[in-house]
Short mmCIF file of C-alpha atoms in Angstrom, two decimals:
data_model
loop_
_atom_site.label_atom_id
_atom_site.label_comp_id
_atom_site.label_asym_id
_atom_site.label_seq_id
_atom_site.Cartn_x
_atom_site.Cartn_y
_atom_site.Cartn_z
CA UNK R 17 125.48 67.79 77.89
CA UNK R 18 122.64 65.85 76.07
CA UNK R 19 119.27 67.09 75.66
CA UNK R 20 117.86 63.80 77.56
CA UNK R 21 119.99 64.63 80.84
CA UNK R 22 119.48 68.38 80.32
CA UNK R 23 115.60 67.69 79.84
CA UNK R 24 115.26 66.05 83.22
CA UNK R 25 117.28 68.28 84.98
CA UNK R 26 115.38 71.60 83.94
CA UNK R 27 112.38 69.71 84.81
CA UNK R 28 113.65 68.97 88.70
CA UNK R 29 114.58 72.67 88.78
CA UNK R 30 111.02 73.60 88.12
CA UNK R 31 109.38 71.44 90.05
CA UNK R 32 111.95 71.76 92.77
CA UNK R 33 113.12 75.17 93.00
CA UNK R 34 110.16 77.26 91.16
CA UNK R 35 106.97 75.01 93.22
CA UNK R 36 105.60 74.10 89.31
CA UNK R 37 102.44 71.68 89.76
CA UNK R 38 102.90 68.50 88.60
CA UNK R 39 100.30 69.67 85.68
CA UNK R 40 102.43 71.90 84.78
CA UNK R 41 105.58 69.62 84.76
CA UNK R 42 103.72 67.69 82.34
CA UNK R 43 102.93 69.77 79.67
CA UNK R 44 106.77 71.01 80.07
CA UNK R 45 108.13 67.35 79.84
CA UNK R 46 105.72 66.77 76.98
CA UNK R 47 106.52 69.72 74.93
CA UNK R 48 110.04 69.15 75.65
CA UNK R 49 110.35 65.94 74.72
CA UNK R 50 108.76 66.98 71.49
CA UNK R 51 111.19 69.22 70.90
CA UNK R 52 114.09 66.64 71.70
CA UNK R 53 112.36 63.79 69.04
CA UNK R 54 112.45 66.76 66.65
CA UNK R 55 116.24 67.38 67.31
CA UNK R 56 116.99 63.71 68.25
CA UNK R 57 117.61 62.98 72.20
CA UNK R 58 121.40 62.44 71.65
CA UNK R 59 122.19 65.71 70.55
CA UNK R 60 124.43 67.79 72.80
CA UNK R 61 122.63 71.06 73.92
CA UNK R 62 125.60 73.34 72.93
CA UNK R 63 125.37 72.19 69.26
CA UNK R 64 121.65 73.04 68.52
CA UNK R 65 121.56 75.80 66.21
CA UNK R 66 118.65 78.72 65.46
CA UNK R 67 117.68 77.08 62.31
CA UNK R 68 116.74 73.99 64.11
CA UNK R 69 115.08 75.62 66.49
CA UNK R 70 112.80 77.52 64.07
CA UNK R 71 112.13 74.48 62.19
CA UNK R 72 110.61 73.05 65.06
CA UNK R 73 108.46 76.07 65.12
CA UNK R 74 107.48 75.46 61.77
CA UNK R 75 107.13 71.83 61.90
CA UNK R 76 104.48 72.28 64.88
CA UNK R 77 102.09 75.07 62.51
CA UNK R 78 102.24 72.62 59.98
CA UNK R 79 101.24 69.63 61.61
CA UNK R 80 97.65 71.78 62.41
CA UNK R 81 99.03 73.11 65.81
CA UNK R 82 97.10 76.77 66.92
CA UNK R 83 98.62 79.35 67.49
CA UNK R 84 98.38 79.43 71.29
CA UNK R 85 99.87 75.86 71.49
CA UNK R 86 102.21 76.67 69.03
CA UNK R 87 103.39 79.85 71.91
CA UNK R 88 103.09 77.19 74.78
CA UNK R 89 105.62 75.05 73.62
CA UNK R 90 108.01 77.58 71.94
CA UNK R 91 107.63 79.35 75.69
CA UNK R 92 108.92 75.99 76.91
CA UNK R 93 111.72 75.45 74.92
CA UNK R 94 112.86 78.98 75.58
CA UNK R 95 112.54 78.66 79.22
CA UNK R 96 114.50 75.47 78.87
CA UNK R 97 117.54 77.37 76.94
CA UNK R 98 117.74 79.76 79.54
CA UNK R 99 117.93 77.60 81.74
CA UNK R 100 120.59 76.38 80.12
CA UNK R 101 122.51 79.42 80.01
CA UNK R 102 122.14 80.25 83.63
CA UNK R 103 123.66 77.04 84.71
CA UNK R 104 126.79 77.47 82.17
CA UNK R 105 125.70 74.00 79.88
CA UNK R 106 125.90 76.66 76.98
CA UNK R 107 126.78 80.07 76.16
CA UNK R 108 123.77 80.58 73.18
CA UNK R 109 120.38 80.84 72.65
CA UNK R 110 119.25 79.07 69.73
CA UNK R 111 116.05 80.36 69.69
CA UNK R 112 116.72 84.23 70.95
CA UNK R 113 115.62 85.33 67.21
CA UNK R 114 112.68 83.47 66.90
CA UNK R 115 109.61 85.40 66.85
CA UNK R 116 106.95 84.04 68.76
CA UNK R 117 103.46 83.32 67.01
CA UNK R 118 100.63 86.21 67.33
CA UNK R 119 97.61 84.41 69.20
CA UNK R 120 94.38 86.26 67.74
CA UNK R 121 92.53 88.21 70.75
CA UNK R 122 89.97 86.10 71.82
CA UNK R 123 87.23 86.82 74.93
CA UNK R 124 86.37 83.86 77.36
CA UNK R 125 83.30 82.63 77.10
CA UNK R 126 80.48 83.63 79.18
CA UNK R 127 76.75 82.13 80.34
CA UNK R 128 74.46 84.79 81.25
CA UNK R 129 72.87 85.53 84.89
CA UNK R 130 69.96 84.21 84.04
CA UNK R 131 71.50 80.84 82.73
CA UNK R 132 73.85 80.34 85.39
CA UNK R 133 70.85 80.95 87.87
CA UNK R 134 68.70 78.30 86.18
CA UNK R 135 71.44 75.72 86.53
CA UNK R 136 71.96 76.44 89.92
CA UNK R 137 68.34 76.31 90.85
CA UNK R 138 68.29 72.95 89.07
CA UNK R 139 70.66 71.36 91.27
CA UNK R 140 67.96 69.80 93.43
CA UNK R 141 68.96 66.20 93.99
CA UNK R 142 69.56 65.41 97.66
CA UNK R 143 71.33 62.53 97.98
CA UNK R 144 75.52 62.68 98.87
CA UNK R 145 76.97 63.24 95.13
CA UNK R 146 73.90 65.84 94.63
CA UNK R 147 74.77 67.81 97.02
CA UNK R 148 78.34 68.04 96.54
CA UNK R 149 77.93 68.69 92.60
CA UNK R 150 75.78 71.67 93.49
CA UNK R 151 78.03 72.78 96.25
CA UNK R 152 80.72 72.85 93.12
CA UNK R 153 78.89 74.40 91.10
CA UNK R 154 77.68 77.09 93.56
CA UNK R 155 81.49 77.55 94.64
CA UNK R 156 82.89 77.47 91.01
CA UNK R 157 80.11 80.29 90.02
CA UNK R 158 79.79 82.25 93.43
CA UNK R 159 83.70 82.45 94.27
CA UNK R 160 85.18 82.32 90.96
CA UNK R 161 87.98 79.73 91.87
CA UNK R 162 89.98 77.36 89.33
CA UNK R 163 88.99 73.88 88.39
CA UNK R 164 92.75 72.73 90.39
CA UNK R 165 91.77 75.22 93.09
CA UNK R 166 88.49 73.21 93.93
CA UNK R 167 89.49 69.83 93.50
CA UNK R 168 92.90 71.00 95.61
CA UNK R 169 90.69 72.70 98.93
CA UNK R 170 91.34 70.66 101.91
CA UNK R 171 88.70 71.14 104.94
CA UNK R 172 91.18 73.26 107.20
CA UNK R 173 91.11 75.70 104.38
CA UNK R 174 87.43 76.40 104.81
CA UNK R 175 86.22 78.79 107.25
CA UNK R 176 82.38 79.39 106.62
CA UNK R 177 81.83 81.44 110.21
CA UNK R 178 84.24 83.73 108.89
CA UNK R 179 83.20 83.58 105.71
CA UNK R 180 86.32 82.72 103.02
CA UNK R 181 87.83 79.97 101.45
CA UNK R 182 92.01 79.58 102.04
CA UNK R 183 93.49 78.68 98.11
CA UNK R 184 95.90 77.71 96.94
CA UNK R 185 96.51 78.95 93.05
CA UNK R 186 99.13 78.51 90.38
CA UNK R 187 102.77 78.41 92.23
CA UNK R 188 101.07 77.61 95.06
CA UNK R 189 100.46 81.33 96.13
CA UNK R 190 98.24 81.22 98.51
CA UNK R 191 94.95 83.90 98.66
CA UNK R 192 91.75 84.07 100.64
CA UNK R 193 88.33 84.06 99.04
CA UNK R 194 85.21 85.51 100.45
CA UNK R 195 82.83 82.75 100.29
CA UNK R 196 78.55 83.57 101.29
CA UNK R 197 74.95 83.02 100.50
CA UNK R 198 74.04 80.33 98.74
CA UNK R 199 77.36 79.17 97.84
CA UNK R 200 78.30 79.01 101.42
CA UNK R 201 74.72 77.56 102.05
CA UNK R 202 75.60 74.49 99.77
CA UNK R 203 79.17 74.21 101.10
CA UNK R 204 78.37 73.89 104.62
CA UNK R 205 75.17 71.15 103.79
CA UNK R 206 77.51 69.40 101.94
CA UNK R 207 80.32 69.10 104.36
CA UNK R 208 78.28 67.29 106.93
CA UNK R 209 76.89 63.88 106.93
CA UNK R 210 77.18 64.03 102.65
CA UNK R 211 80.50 64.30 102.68
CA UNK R 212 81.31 61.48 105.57
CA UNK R 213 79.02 59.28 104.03
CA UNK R 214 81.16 59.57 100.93
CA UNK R 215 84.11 59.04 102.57
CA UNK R 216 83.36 55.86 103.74
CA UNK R 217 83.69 54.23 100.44
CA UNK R 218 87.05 54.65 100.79
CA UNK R 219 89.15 51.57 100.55
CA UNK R 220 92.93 53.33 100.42
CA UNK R 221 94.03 56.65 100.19
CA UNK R 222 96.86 58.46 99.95
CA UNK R 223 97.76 61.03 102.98
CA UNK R 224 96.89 64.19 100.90
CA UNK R 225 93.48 63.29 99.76
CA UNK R 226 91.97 62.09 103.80
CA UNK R 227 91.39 66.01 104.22
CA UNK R 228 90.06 66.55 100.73
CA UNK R 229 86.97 68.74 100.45
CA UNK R 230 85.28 67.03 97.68
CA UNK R 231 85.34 63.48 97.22
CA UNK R 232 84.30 61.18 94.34
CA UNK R 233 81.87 57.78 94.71
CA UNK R 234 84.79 56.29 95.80
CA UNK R 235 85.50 58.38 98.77
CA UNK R 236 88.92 59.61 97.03
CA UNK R 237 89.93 63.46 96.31
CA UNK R 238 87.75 64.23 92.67
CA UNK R 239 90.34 64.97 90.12
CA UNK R 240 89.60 67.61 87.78
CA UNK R 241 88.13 64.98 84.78
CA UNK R 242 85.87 64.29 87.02
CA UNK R 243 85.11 67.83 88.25
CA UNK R 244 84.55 68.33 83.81
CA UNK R 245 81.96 65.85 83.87
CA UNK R 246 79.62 67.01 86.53
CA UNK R 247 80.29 70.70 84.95
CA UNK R 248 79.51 69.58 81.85
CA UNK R 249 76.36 67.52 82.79
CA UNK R 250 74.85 70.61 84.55
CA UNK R 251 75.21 72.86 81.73
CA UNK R 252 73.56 70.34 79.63
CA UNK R 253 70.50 69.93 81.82
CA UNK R 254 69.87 73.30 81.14
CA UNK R 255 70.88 73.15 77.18
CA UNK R 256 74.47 74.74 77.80
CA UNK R 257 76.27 72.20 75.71
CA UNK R 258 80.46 71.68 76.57
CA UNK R 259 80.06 73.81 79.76
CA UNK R 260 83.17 74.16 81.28
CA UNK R 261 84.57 74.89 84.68
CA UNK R 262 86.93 77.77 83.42
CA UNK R 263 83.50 79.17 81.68
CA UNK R 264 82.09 79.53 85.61
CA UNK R 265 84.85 81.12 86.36
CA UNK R 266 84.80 83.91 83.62
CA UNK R 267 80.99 84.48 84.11
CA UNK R 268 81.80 84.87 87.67
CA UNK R 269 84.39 87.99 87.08
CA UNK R 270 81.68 89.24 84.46
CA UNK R 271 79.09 89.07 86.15
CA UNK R 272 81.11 90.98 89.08
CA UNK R 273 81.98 93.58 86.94
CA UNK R 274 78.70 94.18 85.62
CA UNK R 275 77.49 94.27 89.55
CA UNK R 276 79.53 97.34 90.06
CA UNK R 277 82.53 95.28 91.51
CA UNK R 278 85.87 97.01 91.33
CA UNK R 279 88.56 95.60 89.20
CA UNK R 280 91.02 95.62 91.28
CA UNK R 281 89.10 93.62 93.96
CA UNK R 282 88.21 90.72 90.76
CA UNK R 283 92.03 90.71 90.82
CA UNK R 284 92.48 89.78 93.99
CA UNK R 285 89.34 87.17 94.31
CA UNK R 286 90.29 85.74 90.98
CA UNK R 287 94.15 85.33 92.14
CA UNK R 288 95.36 87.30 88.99
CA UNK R 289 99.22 88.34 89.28
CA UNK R 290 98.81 91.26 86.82
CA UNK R 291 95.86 93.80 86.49
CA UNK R 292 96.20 93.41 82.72
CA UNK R 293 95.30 89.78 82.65
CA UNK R 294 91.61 90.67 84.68
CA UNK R 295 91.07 93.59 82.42
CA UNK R 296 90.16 91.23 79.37
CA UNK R 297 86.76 91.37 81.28
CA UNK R 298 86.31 95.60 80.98
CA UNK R 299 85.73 94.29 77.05
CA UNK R 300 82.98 91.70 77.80
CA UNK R 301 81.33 94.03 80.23
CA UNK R 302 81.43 96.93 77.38
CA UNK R 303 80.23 94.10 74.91
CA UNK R 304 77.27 93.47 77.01
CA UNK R 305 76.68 97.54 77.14
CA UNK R 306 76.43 97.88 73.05
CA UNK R 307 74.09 94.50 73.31
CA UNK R 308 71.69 96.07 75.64
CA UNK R 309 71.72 99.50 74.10
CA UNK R 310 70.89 98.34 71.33
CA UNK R 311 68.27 95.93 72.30
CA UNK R 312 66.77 98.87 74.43
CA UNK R 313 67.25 101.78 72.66
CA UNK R 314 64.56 103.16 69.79
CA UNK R 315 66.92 104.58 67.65
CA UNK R 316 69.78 101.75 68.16
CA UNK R 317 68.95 100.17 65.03
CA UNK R 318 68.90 103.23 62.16
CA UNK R 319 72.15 102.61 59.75
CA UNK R 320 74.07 105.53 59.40
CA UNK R 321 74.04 107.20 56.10
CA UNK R 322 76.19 105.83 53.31
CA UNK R 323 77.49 108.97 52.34
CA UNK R 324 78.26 112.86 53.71
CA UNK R 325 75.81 115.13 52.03
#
């Protein structure tokens, strides 16, 4: 079989038979095809060898690639050997040797409470789009949801009396977010006359996007550009330059932790699979300790001695 052929077909199986978004089916086809213009498309699948493989590893750090999208593709050209193999095209692994790039440890960025509060509080314009950006912003902060998971929330998926949110995260597992205060405040203003007022701008639109919570001008679903934009234009009203949606997110499981929240239960809201991927935040939360002790504390600041008497 030829990579082309073999290329589309993985790509139906994950879209297909593992529920992959069609963001995600994207970056797969794109790293793929990478991989195939590397190889050349006409190449039959059983005849790539490990040294090819690995020099498409190596032709990817030296074209200025990082690390971690160095790992993203390699992960998708592995995946799409195994596949492979499972569906008896091939009988070996061209890249089972390969040893995958080491991604330094990095924390997600973070605003403070105070900074995320002055944005918030800043979100005073009144008219349709004003409202909705600060319901976004209020939701994005105050439940800690994904930039696809609030551009993807439909209205029967919001139940404000009872007080959560129905979303849908990666794989389309589903979860249920507790949603209250002032982000449920803003949400519920927002989904009245705001939102049907925006919605009558619309001209055509496709089936899935007539429930959509949050429209744009146009009265369509917003995508998640535009969802960047407004994120990044409140941060900058407040002198938070590049403010992004993920960065809400993070500050909200932070800022939960810090609260006294238990991790297990910023698992759950944040819709993590593993506990190990939510306990990257135990390290900002005992960052913020050492900053505060030693902003606090008299004797923070004395150096140690250079040497043992």
């Amino acid at each position: 079989m030829q990579l082309e052929p073999a290329i589309r077909e993985y790509l139906a199986y994950l879209r297909i038979e593992r529920g992959a978004s069609p963001h995600t089916i994207s970056n797969y086809r794109r790293d793929l095809e990478a991989y195939a213009l590397h190889l050349g498309v006409d190449r039959e699948v059983d005849a790539i060898e490990p040294e090819e493989a690995a020099a498409f590893e190596a032709a990817l750090a030296q074209q200025g690639y990082a690390a971690s999208s160095v790992k993203r593709r390699m992960s998708a050209v592995r995946g799409f050997h195994k596949f492979l193999i499972r569906e008896g095209y091939t009988a070996k692994d061209p890249t089972a040797i390969l040893v995958m790039p080491k991604i330094p440890s990095k924390l997600p960025d973070v605003i403070s409470i105070e900074q995320a509060s002055h944005m918030l509080d800043m979100q005073t314009d009144r008219s349709a789009t004003g409202l909705r950006d600060r319901a976004l912003l209020e939701i994005l902060y105050g439940c800690g949801l994904r930039a696809s998971e609030v551009c993807g929330l439909n209205t029967p998926e919001v139940f404000l009396e009872e007080g959560f949110l129905r979303v849908f995260g990666k794989g389309s597992k589903e979860r249920l977010v507790p949603i209250s205060g002032k982000a449920a405040m803003a949400l519920g203003e927002y989904m009245g006359e705001p939102r049907a007022s925006l919605s009558m701008h619309a001209k055509t639109l496709k089936p899935s996007d007539v429930q959509a919570v949050f429209l744009n001008a146009r009265g369509g679903r917003l995508t998640r550009q535009g969802l960047h934009i407004i994120v990044e234009r409140a941060g900058r009203s407040v002198g938070i330059e590049g403010l992004h949606p993920h960065t809400l997110r993070h500050s909200f499981a932070t800022h939960m932790l810090m609260g006294g929240a238990d991790l297990r239960v910023i698992q759950e809201m944040l819709g993590h699979a593993d506990i190990s991927t939510t306990q990257v935040y135990t390290h900002i939360d005992r960052a913020h300790i050492m900053e505060e002790y030693r902003n606090a504390h008299p004797r923070a600041h004395e150096e140690a001695p250079s040497t043992l008497c």
